[in-house]
C-alpha positions as a Python dict, from the first residue, in 0.01 Angstrom:
ca = {
    (1, 'M'): (0, 0, 0),
    (2, 'Q'): (-38, 106, -357),
    (3, 'V'): (-405, 211, -487),
    (4, 'S'): (-576, -39, -676),
    (5, 'P'): (-895, 38, -877),
    (6, 'R'): (-1220, -132, -773),
    (7, 'G'): (-1382, -350, -1046),
    (8, 'T'): (-1713, -289, -1199),
    (9, 'A'): (-1911, -626, -1212),
    (10, 'S'): (-2106, -731, -1533),
    (11, 'A'): (-2488, -657, -1537),
    (12, 'K'): (-2518, -1042, -1574),
    (13, 'L'): (-2431, -1076, -1210),
    (14, 'R'): (-2632, -785, -1074),
    (15, 'D'): (-2909, -985, -927),
    (16, 'F'): (-2685, -1263, -806),
    (17, 'L'): (-2453, -1018, -623),
    (18, 'E'): (-2739, -825, -477),
    (19, 'L'): (-2890, -1140, -310),
    (20, 'A'): (-2535, -1253, -207),
    (21, 'N'): (-2474, -928, -54),
    (22, 'Q'): (-2805, -912, 122),
    (23, 'N'): (-2737, -1276, 286),
    (24, 'I'): (-2381, -1157, 383),
    (25, 'A'): (-2523, -850, 558),
    (26, 'L'): (-2800, -1049, 733),
    (27, 'A'): (-2535, -1313, 856),
    (28, 'K'): (-2325, -1010, 997),
    (29, 'Q'): (-2631, -860, 1157),
    (30, 'Q'): (-2726, -1196, 1316),
    (31, 'N'): (-2361, -1249, 1418),
    (32, 'I'): (-2344, -1580, 1231),
    (33, 'Q'): (-1988, -1707, 1263),
    (34, 'Y'): (-1788, -1895, 994),
    (35, 'S'): (-1769, -2266, 1007),
    (36, 'P'): (-1658, -2530, 778),
    (37, 'Q'): (-1998, -2673, 742),
    (38, 'L'): (-2165, -2340, 659),
    (39, 'L'): (-1908, -2240, 401),
    (40, 'R'): (-1911, -2572, 240),
    (41, 'E'): (-2290, -2568, 218),
    (42, 'N'): (-2287, -2222, 74),
    (43, 'L'): (-2028, -2323, -200),
    (44, 'N'): (-2228, -2626, -282),
    (45, 'K'): (-2524, -2421, -356),
    (46, 'L'): (-2358, -2280, -662),
    (47, 'A'): (-2408, -2628, -813),
    (48, 'A'): (-2760, -2506, -901),
    (49, 'L'): (-2592, -2243, -1152),
    (50, 'M'): (-2414, -2507, -1333),
    (51, 'S'): (-2702, -2690, -1505),
    (52, 'A'): (-2521, -2770, -1820),
    (53, 'K'): (-2350, -3103, -1801),
    (54, 'P'): (-2205, -3215, -2126),
    (55, 'E'): (-2206, -3585, -2197),
    (56, 'V'): (-1843, -3739, -2185),
    (57, 'S'): (-1781, -4083, -2326),
    (58, 'Y'): (-1574, -4206, -2040),
    (59, 'I'): (-1608, -4110, -1673),
    (60, 'A'): (-1493, -4325, -1372),
    (61, 'D'): (-1417, -4290, -1015),
    (62, 'K'): (-1072, -4409, -925),
    (63, 'A'): (-829, -4402, -620),
    (64, 'W'): (-490, -4425, -521),
    (65, 'Q'): (-395, -4627, -206),
    (66, 'V'): (-118, -4439, -23),
    (67, 'K'): (105, -4617, 221),
    (68, 'D'): (199, -4364, 480),
    (69, 'A'): (412, -4482, 781),
    (70, 'L'): (408, -4143, 949),
    (71, 'H'): (39, -4036, 921),
    (72, 'G'): (-131, -4369, 844),
    (73, 'D'): (-254, -4520, 522),
    (74, 'R'): (-502, -4328, 325),
    (75, 'E'): (-696, -4320, 4),
    (76, 'I'): (-695, -4023, -252),
    (77, 'G'): (-1002, -4024, -460),
    (78, 'C'): (-1026, -3892, -837),
    (79, 'R'): (-1252, -3886, -1116),
    (80, 'V'): (-1133, -3957, -1468),
    (81, 'Y'): (-1291, -3802, -1782),
    (82, 'S'): (-1203, -3881, -2143),
    (83, 'P'): (-1417, -3756, -2428),
    (84, 'A'): (-1248, -4027, -2663),
    (85, 'P'): (-1099, -4309, -2446),
    (86, 'S'): (-952, -4478, -2755),
    (87, 'K'): (-764, -4178, -2864),
    (88, 'A'): (-443, -4049, -2720),
    (89, 'L'): (-529, -3709, -2564),
    (90, 'P'): (-348, -3464, -2342),
    (91, 'V'): (-372, -3513, -1969),
    (92, 'V'): (-486, -3238, -1737),
    (93, 'L'): (-463, -3286, -1345),
    (94, 'H'): (-733, -3068, -1202),
    (95, 'F'): (-729, -2938, -853),
    (96, 'H'): (-1052, -2764, -742),
    (97, 'G'): (-1087, -2438, -557),
    (98, 'G'): (-1259, -2371, -232),
    (99, 'G'): (-1010, -2198, 0),
    (100, 'H'): (-837, -2532, 83),
    (101, 'M'): (-1152, -2610, 290),
    (102, 'C'): (-1446, -2647, 49),
    (103, 'G'): (-1524, -2778, -294),
    (104, 'S'): (-1504, -3131, -421),
    (105, 'V'): (-1487, -3349, -727),
    (106, 'E'): (-1868, -3369, -735),
    (107, 'L'): (-1920, -2984, -717),
    (108, 'Y'): (-1660, -2943, -1007),
    (109, 'D'): (-1807, -3224, -1219),
    (110, 'P'): (-1976, -2989, -1469),
    (111, 'I'): (-1644, -2798, -1499),
    (112, 'C'): (-1441, -3101, -1571),
    (113, 'R'): (-1699, -3222, -1822),
    (114, 'H'): (-1680, -2899, -2015),
    (115, 'L'): (-1303, -2895, -1992),
    (116, 'A'): (-1273, -3250, -2125),
    (117, 'S'): (-1529, -3203, -2404),
    (118, 'I'): (-1413, -2870, -2524),
    (119, 'A'): (-1044, -2897, -2486),
    (120, 'Q'): (-1046, -3256, -2601),
    (121, 'C'): (-827, -3382, -2309),
    (122, 'V'): (-822, -3645, -2039),
    (123, 'V'): (-908, -3478, -1707),
    (124, 'I'): (-821, -3627, -1360),
    (125, 'S'): (-1010, -3454, -1078),
    (126, 'I'): (-835, -3479, -754),
    (127, 'E'): (-1030, -3534, -420),
    (128, 'Y'): (-747, -3389, -204),
    (129, 'R'): (-778, -3363, 175),
    (130, 'L'): (-929, -3042, 312),
    (131, 'A'): (-864, -2820, 614),
    (132, 'P'): (-931, -2783, 889),
    (133, 'E'): (-956, -3141, 935),
    (134, 'H'): (-627, -3193, 743),
    (135, 'P'): (-440, -2863, 765),
    (136, 'Y'): (-135, -2755, 544),
    (137, 'P'): (42, -2938, 377),
    (138, 'A'): (-196, -3230, 365),
    (139, 'G'): (-385, -3129, 46),
    (140, 'L'): (-57, -3027, -127),
    (141, 'E'): (92, -3376, -43),
    (142, 'D'): (-211, -3544, -200),
    (143, 'C'): (-185, -3334, -521),
    (144, 'E'): (182, -3422, -542),
    (145, 'Y'): (111, -3789, -509),
    (146, 'A'): (-150, -3764, -780),
    (147, 'L'): (109, -3578, -1000),
    (148, 'R'): (371, -3846, -941),
    (149, 'H'): (121, -4147, -997),
    (150, 'Y'): (-143, -4008, -1246),
    (151, 'Q'): (-67, -4270, -1503),
    (152, 'S'): (-197, -4554, -1272),
    (153, 'V'): (-553, -4450, -1309),
    (154, 'L'): (-553, -4415, -1680),
    (155, 'T'): (-534, -4789, -1754),
    (156, 'E'): (-871, -4766, -1938),
    (157, 'V'): (-796, -4476, -2160),
    (158, 'Q'): (-535, -4385, -2427),
    (159, 'Y'): (-339, -4067, -2343),
    (160, 'Q'): (-33, -3864, -2439),
    (161, 'Q'): (288, -3859, -2241),
    (162, 'G'): (327, -3557, -2017),
    (163, 'V'): (86, -3397, -1787),
    (164, 'S'): (-45, -3052, -1728),
    (165, 'I'): (-199, -2912, -1406),
    (166, 'M'): (-485, -2682, -1365),
    (167, 'G'): (-654, -2518, -1063),
    (168, 'D'): (-879, -2224, -969),
    (169, 'S'): (-840, -2022, -654),
    (170, 'A'): (-680, -2251, -393),
    (171, 'G'): (-634, -2507, -677),
    (172, 'G'): (-412, -2243, -834),
    (173, 'A'): (-204, -2228, -516),
    (174, 'L'): (-169, -2603, -537),
    (175, 'C'): (-51, -2580, -894),
    (176, 'T'): (199, -2308, -841),
    (177, 'S'): (335, -2475, -535),
    (178, 'L'): (401, -2792, -716),
    (179, 'S'): (546, -2597, -1013),
    (180, 'Q'): (800, -2437, -784),
    (181, 'R'): (875, -2769, -612),
    (182, 'S'): (953, -2900, -959),
    (183, 'L'): (1259, -2653, -979),
    (184, 'S'): (1448, -2837, -710),
    (185, 'D'): (1310, -3184, -777),
    (186, 'N'): (1344, -3304, -1142),
    (187, 'T'): (1139, -3602, -1075),
    (188, 'L'): (826, -3374, -1077),
    (189, 'N'): (752, -3320, -1433),
    (190, 'I'): (480, -3066, -1532),
    (191, 'A'): (421, -2983, -1901),
    (192, 'K'): (197, -2676, -1852),
    (193, 'Q'): (0, -2500, -1590),
    (194, 'I'): (-337, -2341, -1612),
    (195, 'L'): (-462, -2100, -1337),
    (196, 'V'): (-788, -1946, -1301),
    (197, 'Y'): (-806, -1656, -1053),
    (198, 'P'): (-537, -1833, -855),
    (199, 'S'): (-445, -1765, -494),
    (200, 'V'): (-61, -1725, -481),
    (201, 'D'): (-7, -1500, -184),
    (202, 'Y'): (-108, -1622, 150),
    (203, 'T'): (19, -1285, 302),
    (204, 'M'): (-286, -1119, 152),
    (205, 'A'): (-65, -806, 81),
    (206, 'S'): (-215, -705, -257),
    (207, 'A'): (-414, -389, -279),
    (208, 'S'): (-708, -553, -450),
    (209, 'Y'): (-796, -711, -109),
    (210, 'Q'): (-903, -361, -15),
    (211, 'S'): (-1057, -239, -340),
    (212, 'N'): (-1235, -549, -422),
    (213, 'G'): (-1265, -708, -71),
    (214, 'A'): (-1641, -649, -25),
    (215, 'G'): (-1942, -668, -254),
    (216, 'F'): (-1807, -933, -488),
    (217, 'L'): (-1908, -1255, -319),
    (218, 'L'): (-1560, -1337, -205),
    (219, 'E'): (-1478, -1097, 88),
    (220, 'T'): (-1135, -1032, 240),
    (221, 'P'): (-1243, -1151, 609),
    (222, 'R'): (-1353, -1479, 469),
    (223, 'V'): (-1011, -1539, 278),
    (224, 'Q'): (-822, -1463, 605),
    (225, 'W'): (-1046, -1712, 788),
    (226, 'Y'): (-975, -1976, 511),
    (227, 'F'): (-611, -1940, 546),
    (228, 'E'): (-616, -1950, 933),
    (229, 'Q'): (-790, -2284, 919),
    (230, 'Y'): (-556, -2406, 653),
    (231, 'F'): (-224, -2311, 815),
    (232, 'Q'): (-347, -2328, 1175),
    (233, 'E'): (-40, -2309, 1394),
    (234, 'V'): (174, -2202, 1094),
    (235, 'A'): (-62, -1903, 1055),
    (236, 'K'): (107, -1747, 1366),
    (237, 'D'): (424, -1745, 1183),
    (238, 'A'): (428, -1478, 914),
    (239, 'E'): (754, -1567, 760),
    (240, 'R'): (653, -1938, 712),
    (241, 'V'): (330, -1822, 572),
    (242, 'K'): (513, -1602, 326),
    (243, 'Q'): (751, -1895, 243),
    (244, 'A'): (452, -2095, 163),
    (245, 'S'): (319, -1837, -88),
    (246, 'P'): (417, -1907, -456),
    (247, 'L'): (446, -1540, -535),
    (248, 'H'): (732, -1503, -276),
    (249, 'G'): (904, -1835, -405),
    (250, 'E'): (1148, -1888, -666),
    (251, 'F'): (1099, -1779, -1030),
    (252, 'N'): (1323, -1892, -1318),
    (253, 'A'): (1271, -1991, -1689),
    (254, 'K'): (1232, -2368, -1585),
    (255, 'L'): (882, -2305, -1467),
    (256, 'P'): (616, -2448, -1687),
    (257, 'S'): (455, -2247, -1963),
    (258, 'T'): (145, -2084, -1795),
    (259, 'L'): (-201, -1967, -1899),
    (260, 'I'): (-361, -1743, -1623),
    (261, 'F'): (-701, -1593, -1584),
    (262, 'T'): (-778, -1312, -1348),
    (263, 'A'): (-1109, -1120, -1283),
    (264, 'G'): (-1132, -746, -1245),
    (265, 'C'): (-1380, -764, -948),
    (266, 'D'): (-1176, -1020, -750),
    (267, 'P'): (-984, -963, -417),
    (268, 'L'): (-712, -1187, -569),
    (269, 'R'): (-685, -998, -878),
    (270, 'D'): (-356, -815, -808),
    (271, 'E'): (-162, -1115, -688),
    (272, 'G'): (-270, -1307, -997),
    (273, 'I'): (-129, -1029, -1212),
    (274, 'A'): (186, -998, -1008),
    (275, 'Y'): (237, -1370, -1055),
    (276, 'A'): (205, -1361, -1425),
    (277, 'N'): (444, -1051, -1433),
    (278, 'A'): (701, -1246, -1225),
    (279, 'L'): (690, -1534, -1461),
    (280, 'T'): (730, -1313, -1754),
    (281, 'A'): (1031, -1139, -1603),
    (282, 'A'): (1187, -1485, -1525),
    (283, 'G'): (1157, -1591, -1894),
    (284, 'V'): (857, -1818, -1874),
    (285, 'K'): (616, -1833, -2162),
    (286, 'V'): (287, -1670, -2013),
    (287, 'Q'): (-49, -1589, -2155),
    (288, 'H'): (-258, -1380, -1930),
    (289, 'H'): (-622, -1274, -1988),
    (290, 'Q'): (-835, -1068, -1756),
    (291, 'F'): (-1210, -1065, -1751),
    (292, 'E'): (-1252, -712, -1632),
    (293, 'D'): (-1603, -742, -1528),
    (294, 'M'): (-1614, -1094, -1374),
    (295, 'I'): (-1587, -1183, -1001),
    (296, 'H'): (-1404, -1459, -829),
    (297, 'A'): (-1560, -1807, -897),
    (298, 'Y'): (-1712, -1699, -1210),
    (299, 'M'): (-1650, -2045, -1359),
    (300, 'L'): (-1891, -2188, -1098),
    (301, 'L'): (-2175, -1948, -1221),
    (302, 'Q'): (-2187, -2099, -1579),
    (303, 'D'): (-2557, -2025, -1619),
    (304, 'L'): (-2510, -1657, -1543),
    (305, 'V'): (-2202, -1597, -1748),
    (306, 'S'): (-2196, -1872, -2015),
    (307, 'E'): (-2020, -1673, -2277),
    (308, 'E'): (-1725, -1583, -2034),
    (309, 'C'): (-1709, -1948, -1926),
    (310, 'L'): (-1696, -2076, -2288),
    (311, 'A'): (-1424, -1816, -2377),
    (312, 'T'): (-1208, -1953, -2091),
    (313, 'Y'): (-1258, -2316, -2204),
    (314, 'R'): (-1164, -2230, -2561),
    (315, 'M'): (-847, -2053, -2448),
    (316, 'I'): (-758, -2336, -2240),
    (317, 'A'): (-816, -2568, -2551),
    (318, 'A'): (-582, -2346, -2765),
    (319, 'F'): (-323, -2351, -2492),
    (320, 'L'): (-333, -2723, -2455),
    (321, 'A'): (-296, -2764, -2830),
    (322, 'E'): (24, -2571, -2850),
    (323, 'P'): (359, -2779, -2867),
    (324, 'I'): (513, -2841, -2530),
    (325, 'I'): (848, -2656, -2500),
    (326, 'A'): (1069, -2865, -2287),
    (327, 'N'): (1234, -2695, -1997),
    (328, 'T'): (1609, -2740, -1938),
    (329, 'R'): (1680, -2875, -1622),
}
């Protein structure tokens, strides 16, 4: 494996990381095992660091009723945001992060409020199914359904035609998986994709899993455990896991224009960079920005790194404002 430099975290995160690392060490000392409930509770604690919640003119909880003869009927919830419901704005479908196991529309509510407000767009935040209760590909299927039927939850707001997709971490995996599906299915139409420290390689082969895999909140063993819960039986088949990884999928110029953010102190850093490079080599329009001193999930730490979060939102706003270049199918 190639050598990958370890990141140096911002001084803004020193106290936060010191406490997080103490808690991680204590859990190991007491032999506390991972569980869905524990990891969900821990992620939800980050809500305390997102105290700013901008007012947005229109916020409504909606749902799609899905008829599924194979697995039973189900409901996919979502929350719709519009800063100006009478104005036709760009649409962004948002897939939250959390290792395919954690996270929710509620936890990501402040992020979606900032996104709608700063980028002046309609945001649809998707409550997709989570592992281990609903393993791969359940969550991906929910996100694809939302992509195909997003217009049906926008009856009360004006919006522009076309839809972009956005996701952080596991949400980035969902975005990139859908983008690659669109290459072989021209009924899946994606204008642009926005990826924030995305997970794009389930094989965990990147060197930054070694250099950044401890001390920066998200640790390599936890990522491994997430993926085992997500894939379950599939996890035992290395080739199928590789096939599910967007980094190892097809790349060509028909993939949507992409804005990608990586963090210098993130175990997922190198795979995000590799994905951006693969898009560029395939002829896709790509913008890549790395926050050298940020950690994975920095967008959930708004109160600690507000400047970096604001810079991220502003780059997203500029990216969405650019004309859409239609891909030739």
